[in-house]
Short mmCIF file of C-alpha atoms and ligand atoms in Angstrom, two decimals:
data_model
loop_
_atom_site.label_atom_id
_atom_site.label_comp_id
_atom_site.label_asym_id
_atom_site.label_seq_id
_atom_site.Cartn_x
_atom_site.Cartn_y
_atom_site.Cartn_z
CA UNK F 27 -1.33 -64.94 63.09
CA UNK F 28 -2.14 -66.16 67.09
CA UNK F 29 -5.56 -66.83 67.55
CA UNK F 30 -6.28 -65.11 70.96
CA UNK F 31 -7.57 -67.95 73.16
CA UNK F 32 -11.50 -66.74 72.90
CA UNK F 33 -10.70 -67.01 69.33
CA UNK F 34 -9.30 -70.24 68.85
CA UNK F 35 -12.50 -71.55 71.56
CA UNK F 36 -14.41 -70.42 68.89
CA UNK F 37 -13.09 -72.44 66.24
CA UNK F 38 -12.82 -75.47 68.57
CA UNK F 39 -16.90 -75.44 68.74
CA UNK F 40 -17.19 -75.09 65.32
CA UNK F 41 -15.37 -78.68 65.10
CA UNK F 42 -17.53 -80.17 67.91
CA UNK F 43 -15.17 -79.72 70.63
CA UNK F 44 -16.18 -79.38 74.09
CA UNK F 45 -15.25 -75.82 75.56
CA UNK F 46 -16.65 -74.44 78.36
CA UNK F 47 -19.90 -71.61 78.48
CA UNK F 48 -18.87 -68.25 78.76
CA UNK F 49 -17.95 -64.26 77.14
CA UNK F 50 -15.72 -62.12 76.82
CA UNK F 51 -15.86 -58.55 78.18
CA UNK F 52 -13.99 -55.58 78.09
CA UNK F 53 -15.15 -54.04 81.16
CA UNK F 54 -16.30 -54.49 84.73
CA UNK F 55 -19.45 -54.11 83.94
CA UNK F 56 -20.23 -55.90 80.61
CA UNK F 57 -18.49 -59.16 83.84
CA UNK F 58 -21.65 -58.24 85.34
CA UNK F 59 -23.97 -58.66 82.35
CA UNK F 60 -22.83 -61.35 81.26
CA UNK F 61 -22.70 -63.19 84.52
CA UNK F 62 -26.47 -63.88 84.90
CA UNK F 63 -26.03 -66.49 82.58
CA UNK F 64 -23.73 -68.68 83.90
CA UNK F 65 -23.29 -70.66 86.91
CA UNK F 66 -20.61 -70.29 89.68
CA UNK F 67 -17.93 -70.42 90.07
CA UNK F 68 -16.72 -69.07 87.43
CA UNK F 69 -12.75 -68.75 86.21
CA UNK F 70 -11.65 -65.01 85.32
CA UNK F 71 -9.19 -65.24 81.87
CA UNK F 72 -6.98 -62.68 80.66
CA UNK F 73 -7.18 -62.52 77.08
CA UNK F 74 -3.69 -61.79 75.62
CA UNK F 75 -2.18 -63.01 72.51
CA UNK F 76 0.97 -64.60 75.54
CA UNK F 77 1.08 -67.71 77.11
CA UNK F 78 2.31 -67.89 80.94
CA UNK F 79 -1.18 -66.28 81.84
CA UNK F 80 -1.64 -68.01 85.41
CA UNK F 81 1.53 -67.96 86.47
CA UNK F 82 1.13 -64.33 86.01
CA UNK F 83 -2.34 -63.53 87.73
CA UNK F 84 -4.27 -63.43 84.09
CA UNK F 85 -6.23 -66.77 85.04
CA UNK F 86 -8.76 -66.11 89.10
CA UNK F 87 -11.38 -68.92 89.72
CA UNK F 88 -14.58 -66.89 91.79
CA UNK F 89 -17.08 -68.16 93.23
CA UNK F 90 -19.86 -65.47 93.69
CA UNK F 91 -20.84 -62.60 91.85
CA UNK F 92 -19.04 -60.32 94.15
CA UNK F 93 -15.80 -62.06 93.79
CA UNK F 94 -16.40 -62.47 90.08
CA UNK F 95 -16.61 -58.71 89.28
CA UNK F 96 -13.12 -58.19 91.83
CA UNK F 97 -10.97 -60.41 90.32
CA UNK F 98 -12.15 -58.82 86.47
CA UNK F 99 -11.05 -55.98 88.04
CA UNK F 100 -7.91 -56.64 88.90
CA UNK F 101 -7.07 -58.71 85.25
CA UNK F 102 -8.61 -55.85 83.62
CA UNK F 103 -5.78 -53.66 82.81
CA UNK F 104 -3.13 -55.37 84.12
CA UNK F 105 0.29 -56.36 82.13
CA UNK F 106 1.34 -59.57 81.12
CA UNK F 107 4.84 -59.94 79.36
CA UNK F 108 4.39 -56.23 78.06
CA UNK F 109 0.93 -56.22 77.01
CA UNK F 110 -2.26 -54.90 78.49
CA UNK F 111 -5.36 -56.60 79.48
CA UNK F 112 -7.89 -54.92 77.02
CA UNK F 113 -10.76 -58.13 77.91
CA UNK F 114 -11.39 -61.43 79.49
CA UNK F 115 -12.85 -64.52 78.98
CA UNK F 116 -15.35 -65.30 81.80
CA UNK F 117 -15.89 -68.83 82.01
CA UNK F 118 -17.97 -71.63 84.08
CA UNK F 119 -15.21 -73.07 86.08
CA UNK F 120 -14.61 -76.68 85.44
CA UNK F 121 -13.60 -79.30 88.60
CA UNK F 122 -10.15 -80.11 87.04
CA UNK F 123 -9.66 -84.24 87.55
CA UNK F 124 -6.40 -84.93 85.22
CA UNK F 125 -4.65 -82.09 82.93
CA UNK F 126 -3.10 -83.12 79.70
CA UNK F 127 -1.49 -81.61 77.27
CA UNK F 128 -2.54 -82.28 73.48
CA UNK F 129 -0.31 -80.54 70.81
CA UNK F 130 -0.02 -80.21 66.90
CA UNK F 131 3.40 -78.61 65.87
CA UNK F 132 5.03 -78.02 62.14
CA UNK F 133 8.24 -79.46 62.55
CA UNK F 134 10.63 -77.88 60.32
CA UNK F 135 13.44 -80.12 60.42
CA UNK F 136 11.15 -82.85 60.06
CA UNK F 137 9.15 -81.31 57.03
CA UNK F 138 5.77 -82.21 58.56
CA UNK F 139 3.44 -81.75 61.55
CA UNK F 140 4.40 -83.51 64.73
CA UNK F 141 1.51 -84.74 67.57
CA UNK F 142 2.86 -84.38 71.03
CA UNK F 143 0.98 -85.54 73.91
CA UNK F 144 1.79 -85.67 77.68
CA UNK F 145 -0.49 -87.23 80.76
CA UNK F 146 1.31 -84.03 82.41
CA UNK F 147 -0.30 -81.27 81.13
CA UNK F 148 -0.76 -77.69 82.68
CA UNK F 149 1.11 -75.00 83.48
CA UNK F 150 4.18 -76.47 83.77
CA UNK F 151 4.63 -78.39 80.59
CA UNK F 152 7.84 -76.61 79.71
CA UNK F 153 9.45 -77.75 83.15
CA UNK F 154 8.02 -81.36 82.06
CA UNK F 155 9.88 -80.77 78.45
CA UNK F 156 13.17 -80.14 80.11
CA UNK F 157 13.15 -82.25 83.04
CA UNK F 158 11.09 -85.38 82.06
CA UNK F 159 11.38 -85.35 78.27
CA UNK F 160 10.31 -89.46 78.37
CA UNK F 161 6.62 -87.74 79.91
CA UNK F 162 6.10 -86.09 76.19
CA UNK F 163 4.78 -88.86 73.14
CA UNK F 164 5.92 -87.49 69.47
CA UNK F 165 4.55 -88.78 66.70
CA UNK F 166 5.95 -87.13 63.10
CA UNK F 167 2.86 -87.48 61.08
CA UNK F 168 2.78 -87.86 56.73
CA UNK F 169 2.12 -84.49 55.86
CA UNK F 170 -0.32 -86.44 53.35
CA UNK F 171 -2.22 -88.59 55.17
CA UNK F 172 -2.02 -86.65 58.53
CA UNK F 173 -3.32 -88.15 61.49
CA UNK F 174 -4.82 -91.81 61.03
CA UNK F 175 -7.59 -93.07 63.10
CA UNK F 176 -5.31 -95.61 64.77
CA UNK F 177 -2.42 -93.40 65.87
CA UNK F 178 -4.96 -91.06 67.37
CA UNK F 179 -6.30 -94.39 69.17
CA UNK F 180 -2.78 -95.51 70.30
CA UNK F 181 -2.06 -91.99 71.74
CA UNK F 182 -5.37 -92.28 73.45
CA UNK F 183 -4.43 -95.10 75.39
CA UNK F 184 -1.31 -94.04 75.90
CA UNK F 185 -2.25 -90.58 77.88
CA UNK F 186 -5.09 -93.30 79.57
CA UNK F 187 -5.51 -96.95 79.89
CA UNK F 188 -9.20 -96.18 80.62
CA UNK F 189 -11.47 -96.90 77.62
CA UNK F 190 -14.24 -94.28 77.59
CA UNK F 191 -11.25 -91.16 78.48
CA UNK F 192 -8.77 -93.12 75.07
CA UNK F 193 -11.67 -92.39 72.92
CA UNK F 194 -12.36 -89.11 74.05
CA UNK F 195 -8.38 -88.36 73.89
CA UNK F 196 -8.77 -90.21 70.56
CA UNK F 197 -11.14 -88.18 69.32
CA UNK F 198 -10.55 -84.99 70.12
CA UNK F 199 -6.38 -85.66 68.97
CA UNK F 200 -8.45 -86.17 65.73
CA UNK F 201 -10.60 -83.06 65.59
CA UNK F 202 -7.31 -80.83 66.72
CA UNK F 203 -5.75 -82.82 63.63
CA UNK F 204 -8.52 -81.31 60.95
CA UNK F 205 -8.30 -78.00 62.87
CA UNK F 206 -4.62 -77.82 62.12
CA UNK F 207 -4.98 -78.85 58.69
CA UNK F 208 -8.10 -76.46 57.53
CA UNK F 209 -6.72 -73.58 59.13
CA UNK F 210 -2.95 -73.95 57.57
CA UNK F 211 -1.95 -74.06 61.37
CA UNK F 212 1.44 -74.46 62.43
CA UNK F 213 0.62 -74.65 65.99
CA UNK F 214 -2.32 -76.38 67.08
CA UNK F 215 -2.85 -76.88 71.19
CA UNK F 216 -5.17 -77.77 73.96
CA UNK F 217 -3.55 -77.36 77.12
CA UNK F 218 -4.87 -78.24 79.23
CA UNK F 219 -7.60 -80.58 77.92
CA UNK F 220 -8.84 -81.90 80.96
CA UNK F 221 -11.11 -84.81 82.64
CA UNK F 222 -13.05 -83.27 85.78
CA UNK F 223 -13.86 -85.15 88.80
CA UNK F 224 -16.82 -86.30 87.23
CA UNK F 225 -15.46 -87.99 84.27
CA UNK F 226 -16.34 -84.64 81.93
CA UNK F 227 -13.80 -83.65 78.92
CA UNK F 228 -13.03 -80.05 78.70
CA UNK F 229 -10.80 -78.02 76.54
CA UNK F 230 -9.72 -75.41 79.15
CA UNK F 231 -7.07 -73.48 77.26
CA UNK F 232 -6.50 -73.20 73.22
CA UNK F 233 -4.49 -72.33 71.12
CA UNK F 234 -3.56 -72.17 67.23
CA UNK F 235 -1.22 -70.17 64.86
CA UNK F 236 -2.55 -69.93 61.43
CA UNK F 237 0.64 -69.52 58.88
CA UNK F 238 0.72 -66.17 57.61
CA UNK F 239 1.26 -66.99 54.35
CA UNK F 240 -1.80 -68.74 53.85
CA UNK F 241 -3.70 -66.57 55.02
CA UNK F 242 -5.01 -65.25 51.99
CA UNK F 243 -6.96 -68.56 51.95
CA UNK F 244 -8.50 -67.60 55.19
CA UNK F 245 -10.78 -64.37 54.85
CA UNK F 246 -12.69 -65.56 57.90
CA UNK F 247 -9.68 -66.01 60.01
CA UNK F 248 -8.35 -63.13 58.76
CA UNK F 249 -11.38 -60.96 59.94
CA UNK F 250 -10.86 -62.62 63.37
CA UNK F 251 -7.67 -59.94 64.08
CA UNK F 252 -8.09 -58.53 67.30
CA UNK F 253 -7.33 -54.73 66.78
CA UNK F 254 -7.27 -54.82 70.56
CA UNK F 255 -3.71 -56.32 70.42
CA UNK F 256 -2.24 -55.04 66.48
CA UNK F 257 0.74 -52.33 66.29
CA UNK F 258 -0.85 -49.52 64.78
CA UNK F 259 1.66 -48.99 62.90
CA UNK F 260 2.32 -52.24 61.04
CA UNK F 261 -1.48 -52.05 60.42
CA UNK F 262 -0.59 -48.98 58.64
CA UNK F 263 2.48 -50.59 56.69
CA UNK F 264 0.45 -53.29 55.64
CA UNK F 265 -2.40 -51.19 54.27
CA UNK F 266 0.13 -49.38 52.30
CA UNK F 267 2.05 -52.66 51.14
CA UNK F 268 5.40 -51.83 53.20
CA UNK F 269 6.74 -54.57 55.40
CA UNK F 270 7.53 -53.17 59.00
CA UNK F 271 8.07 -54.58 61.81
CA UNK F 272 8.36 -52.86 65.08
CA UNK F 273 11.59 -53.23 67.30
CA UNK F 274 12.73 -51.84 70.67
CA UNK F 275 15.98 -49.86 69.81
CA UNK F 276 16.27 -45.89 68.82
CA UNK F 277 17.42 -46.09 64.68
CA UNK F 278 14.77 -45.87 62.59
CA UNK F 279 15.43 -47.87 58.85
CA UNK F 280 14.03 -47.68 55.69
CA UNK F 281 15.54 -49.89 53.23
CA UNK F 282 14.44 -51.49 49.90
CA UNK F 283 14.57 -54.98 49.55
CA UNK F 284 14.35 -57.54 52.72
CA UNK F 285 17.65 -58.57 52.53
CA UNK F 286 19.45 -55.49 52.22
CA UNK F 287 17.19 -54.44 55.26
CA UNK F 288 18.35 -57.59 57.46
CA UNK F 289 21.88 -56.68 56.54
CA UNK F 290 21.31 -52.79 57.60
CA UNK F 291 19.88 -54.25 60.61
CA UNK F 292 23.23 -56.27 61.32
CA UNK F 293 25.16 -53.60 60.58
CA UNK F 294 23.28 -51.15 62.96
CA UNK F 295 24.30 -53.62 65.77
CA UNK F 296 27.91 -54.59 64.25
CA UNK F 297 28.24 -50.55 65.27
CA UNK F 298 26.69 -50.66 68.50
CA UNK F 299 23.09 -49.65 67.60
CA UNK F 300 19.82 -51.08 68.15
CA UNK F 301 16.88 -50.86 65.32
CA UNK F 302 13.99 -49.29 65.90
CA UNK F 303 12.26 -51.23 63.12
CA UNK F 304 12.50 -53.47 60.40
CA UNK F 305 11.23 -51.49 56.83
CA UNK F 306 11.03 -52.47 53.24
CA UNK F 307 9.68 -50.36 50.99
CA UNK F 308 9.95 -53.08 48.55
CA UNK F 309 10.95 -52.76 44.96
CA UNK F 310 9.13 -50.13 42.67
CA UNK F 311 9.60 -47.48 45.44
CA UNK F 312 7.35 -44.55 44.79
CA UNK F 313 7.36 -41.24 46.33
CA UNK F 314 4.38 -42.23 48.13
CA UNK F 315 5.93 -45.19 50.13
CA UNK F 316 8.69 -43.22 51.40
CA UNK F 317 6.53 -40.47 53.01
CA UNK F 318 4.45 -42.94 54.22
CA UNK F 319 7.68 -44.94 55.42
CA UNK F 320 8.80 -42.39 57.29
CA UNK F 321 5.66 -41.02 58.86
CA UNK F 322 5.44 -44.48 60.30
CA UNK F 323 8.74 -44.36 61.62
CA UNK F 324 8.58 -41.32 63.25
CA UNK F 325 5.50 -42.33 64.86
CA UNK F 326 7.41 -44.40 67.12
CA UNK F 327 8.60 -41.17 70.08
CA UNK F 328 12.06 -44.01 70.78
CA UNK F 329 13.84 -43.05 66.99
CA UNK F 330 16.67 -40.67 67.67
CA UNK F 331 18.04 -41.03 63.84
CA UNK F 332 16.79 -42.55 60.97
CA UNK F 333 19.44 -44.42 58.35
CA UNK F 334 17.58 -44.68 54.78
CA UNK F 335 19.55 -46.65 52.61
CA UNK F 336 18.31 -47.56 49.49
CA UNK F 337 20.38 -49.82 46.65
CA UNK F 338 18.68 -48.97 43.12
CA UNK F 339 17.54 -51.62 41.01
CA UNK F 340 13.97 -51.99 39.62
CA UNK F 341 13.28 -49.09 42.53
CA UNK F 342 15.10 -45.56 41.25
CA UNK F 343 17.49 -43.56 43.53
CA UNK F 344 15.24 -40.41 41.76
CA UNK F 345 11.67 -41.71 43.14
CA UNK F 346 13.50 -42.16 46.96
CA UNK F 347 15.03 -38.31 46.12
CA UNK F 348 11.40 -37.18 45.26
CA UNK F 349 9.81 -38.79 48.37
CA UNK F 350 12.28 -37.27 50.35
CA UNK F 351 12.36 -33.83 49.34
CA UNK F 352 8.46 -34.26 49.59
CA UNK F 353 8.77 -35.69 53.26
CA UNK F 354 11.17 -32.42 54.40
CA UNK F 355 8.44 -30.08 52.95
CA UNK F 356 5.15 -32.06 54.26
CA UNK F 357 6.39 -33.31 58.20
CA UNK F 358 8.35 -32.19 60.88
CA UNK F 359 11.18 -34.13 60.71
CA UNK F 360 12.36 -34.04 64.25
CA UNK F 361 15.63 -36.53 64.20
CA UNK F 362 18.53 -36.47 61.92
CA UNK F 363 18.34 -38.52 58.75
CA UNK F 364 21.41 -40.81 57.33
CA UNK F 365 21.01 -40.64 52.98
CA UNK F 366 22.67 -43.79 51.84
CA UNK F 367 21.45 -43.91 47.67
CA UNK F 368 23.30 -45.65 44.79
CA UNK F 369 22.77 -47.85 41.87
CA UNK F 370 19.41 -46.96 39.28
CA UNK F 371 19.50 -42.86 38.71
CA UNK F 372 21.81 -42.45 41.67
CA UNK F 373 23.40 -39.28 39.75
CA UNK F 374 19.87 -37.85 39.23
CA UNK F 375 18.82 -38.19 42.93
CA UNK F 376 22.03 -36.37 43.92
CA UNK F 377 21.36 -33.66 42.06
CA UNK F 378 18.07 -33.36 43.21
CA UNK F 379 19.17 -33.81 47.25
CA UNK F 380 21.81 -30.91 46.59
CA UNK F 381 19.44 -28.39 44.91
CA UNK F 382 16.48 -29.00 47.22
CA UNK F 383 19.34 -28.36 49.84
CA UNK F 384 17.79 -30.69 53.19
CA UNK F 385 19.58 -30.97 55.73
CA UNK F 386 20.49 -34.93 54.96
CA UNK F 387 23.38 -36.60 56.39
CA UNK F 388 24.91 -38.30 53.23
CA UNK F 389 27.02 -41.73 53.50
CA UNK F 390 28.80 -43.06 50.44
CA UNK F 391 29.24 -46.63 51.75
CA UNK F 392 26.65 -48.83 53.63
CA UNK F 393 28.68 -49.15 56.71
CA UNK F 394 29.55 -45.78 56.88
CA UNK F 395 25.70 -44.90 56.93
CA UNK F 396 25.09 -47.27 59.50
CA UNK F 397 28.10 -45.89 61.80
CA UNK F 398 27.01 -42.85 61.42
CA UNK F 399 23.36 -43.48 62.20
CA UNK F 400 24.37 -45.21 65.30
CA UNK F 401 26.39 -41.87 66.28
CA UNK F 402 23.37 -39.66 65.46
CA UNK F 403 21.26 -41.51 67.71
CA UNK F 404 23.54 -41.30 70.59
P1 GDP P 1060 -2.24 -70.27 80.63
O1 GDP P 1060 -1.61 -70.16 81.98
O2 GDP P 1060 -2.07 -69.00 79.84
O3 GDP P 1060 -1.80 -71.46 79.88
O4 GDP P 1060 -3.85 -70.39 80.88
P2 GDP P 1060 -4.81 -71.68 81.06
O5 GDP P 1060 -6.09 -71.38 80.42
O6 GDP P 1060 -4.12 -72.92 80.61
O7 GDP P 1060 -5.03 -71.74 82.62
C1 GDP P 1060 -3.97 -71.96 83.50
C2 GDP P 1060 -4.39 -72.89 84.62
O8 GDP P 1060 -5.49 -72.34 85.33
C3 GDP P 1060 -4.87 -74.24 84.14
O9 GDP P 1060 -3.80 -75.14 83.91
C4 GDP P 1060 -5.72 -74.68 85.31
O10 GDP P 1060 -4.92 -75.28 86.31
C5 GDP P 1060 -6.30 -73.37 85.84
N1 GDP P 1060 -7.68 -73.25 85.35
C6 GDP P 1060 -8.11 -72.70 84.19
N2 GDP P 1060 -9.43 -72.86 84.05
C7 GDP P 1060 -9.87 -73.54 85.14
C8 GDP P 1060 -11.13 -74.03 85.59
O11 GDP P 1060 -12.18 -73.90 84.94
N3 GDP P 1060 -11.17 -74.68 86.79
C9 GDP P 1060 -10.06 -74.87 87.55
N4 GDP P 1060 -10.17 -75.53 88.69
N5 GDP P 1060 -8.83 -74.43 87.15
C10 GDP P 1060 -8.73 -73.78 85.97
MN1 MN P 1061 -2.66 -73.09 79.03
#
């Protein structure tokens, strides 16, 4: 889960580290509300769950009231990388000095967290990754002991010779490091943390990933989904305990079992096809799941065909049958639908498919359900 930057902000003050005053609004004129309590100028932020946001137009420094409500405007609503504008972060502007970049990653390879740190922070960190890789410190951490006082110190000094600004690097490399640790983060970053003219420490952007699979730990994170920025319909799934996830191509799938669904995916594409969606009902398939599969799937207006194809094991070919027969009688099925069934009751389902007579588009072999899918959907 991404912790929109507003979000993650609000964790950083919870661990004592300095972000700048502001709100977040979802409209014009909650911007001019809120305004009367800050000082100019101001900086306009597109809240998004993307980074990229300046070099896009999501990030407008103002410096009146006037300004401040024109820029919100224009960030209000806009699209960045696909996905609207739904509020902003309206912030007192800081007078950036020095931008550096402060990171916390979970290194896979490495089996533990990794600091990186670079005097070059901003906007154009990647460039720095690709062109100046000797600009970026690592450090691969003990997944134990995590980050010890004196290899936050030594990073400190590295980013800055200058005392006072090491211990403030210092200490704030430490707080990110018991951020990323409580939260079960696998991405913990501040960029940029900055030093304004004056000598001030600000965390200007931030950003964390909490690990999904730990989330169960984290009711209070949990909570913090924006519903601003969730799929509808893999809201749905997950209330119903199917995992979905929403694609961009025109074959809808419902499969039990994820790896029987990653191989239907594969085998959509081997054809030519593009999912629309990634679906498991998951293994004691009832009725229920498959009409509430499919009324997902057909929720999304780009499925031209949908391939079910369902391999019986602790899940019976029968309950899939049932769901079906009940999904042809309760919703307007508007796209032709590929019946791939075998293993657990697979002669019982038949029987029921013929006598209830739908119109299904049987396939006796995986691929051959695929292929045919992929035709359907033209
Ligand atoms: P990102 O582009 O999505 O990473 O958004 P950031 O929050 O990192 O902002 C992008 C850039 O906007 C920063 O690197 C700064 O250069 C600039 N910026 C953001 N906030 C301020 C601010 O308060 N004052 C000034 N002068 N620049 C800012
Ligand atoms: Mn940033």
């Amino acid at each position: 889960m991404k912790l929109i930057e507003y979000q993650a902000k609000e964790v950083f003050r919870k661990y004592g580290l300095p972000v700048q005053k502001g709100f977040v609004a979802r409209s014009v004129d909650e911007v001019r509300t809120g305004l009367s309590a800050l000082e100019f100028p101001v900086v306009i932020k597109a809240q998004v769950p993307v980074g990229g946001r300046g070099k896009a137009g999501g990030i407008k420094l103002a410096k009146d009231a006037a300004d401040a409500l024109e820029k919100a405007t224009s960030i209000l609503g806009m699209e960045i990388k696909g996905i609207r504008v739904k509020k902003v972060l309206v912030t007192e502007a800081v007078d950036i000095g020095k931008e550096i970049y402060l990171g916390i990653v979970q290194d896979r390879r490495a089996r533990a967290p990794v600091v990186m740190v670079s005097a070059e922070g901003g906007i154009d960190i990647e460039e720095v990754a690709r062109t100046k890789p000797e600009a970026i410190h690592k450090l691969t951490l003990d997944p134990v002991w995590g980050l010890q006082a004196f290899q936050a110190r030594e990073l400190g000094y590295k980013l800055d010779p200058d005392p006072q600004r090491a211990k403030h690097l210092s200490q704030t490399l430490l707080a990110l490091w018991r951020i990323y640790r409580d939260t079960d983060a696998t991405l913990a970053e501040i960029n940029p943390f900055v030093f304004t003219k004056q000598g001030e420490p600000s965390c200007v952007d931030a950003k964390i990933l909490v690990d999904d699979s730990a989330l169960f730990r984290h009711p209070d994170i949990e909570a913090m989904r924006d519903m601003d920025y969730e799929n509808p319909q893999e809201q749905e799934a997950k209330a119903s305990d199917l995992s979905f996830v929403k694609l961009d191509g025109r074959i809808g799938c419902c499969v039990n079992g994820a790896g029987l669904a990653m191989a239907t995916m594969d085998l959509i594409k081997h054809f030519g096809g593009e999912p629309a969606n990634f679906l498991d009902v998951g293994g004691s398939s009832s009725p229920e799941k498959v009409k509430k599969a499919f009324s997902i799937i057909l929720a999304d207006p780009n499925v031209r065909s949908i391939y079910l194809n369902i391999f019986g094991g602790i899940t019976r070919c029968d309950d899939i049958a049932q769901g079906l027969i009940e999904v042809f009688k309760e919703m307007e099925i508007r796209v032709p639908v590929v019946a791939r069934l075998t293993g657990t009751n697979e002669e019982r389902a038949r029987q029921m498919l013929a006598e209830s007579k739908l119109p299904l588009i049987p396939a006796s072999t995986m691929s051959e359900g695929a292929r045919k899918a992929v035709e359907l959907a033209g």
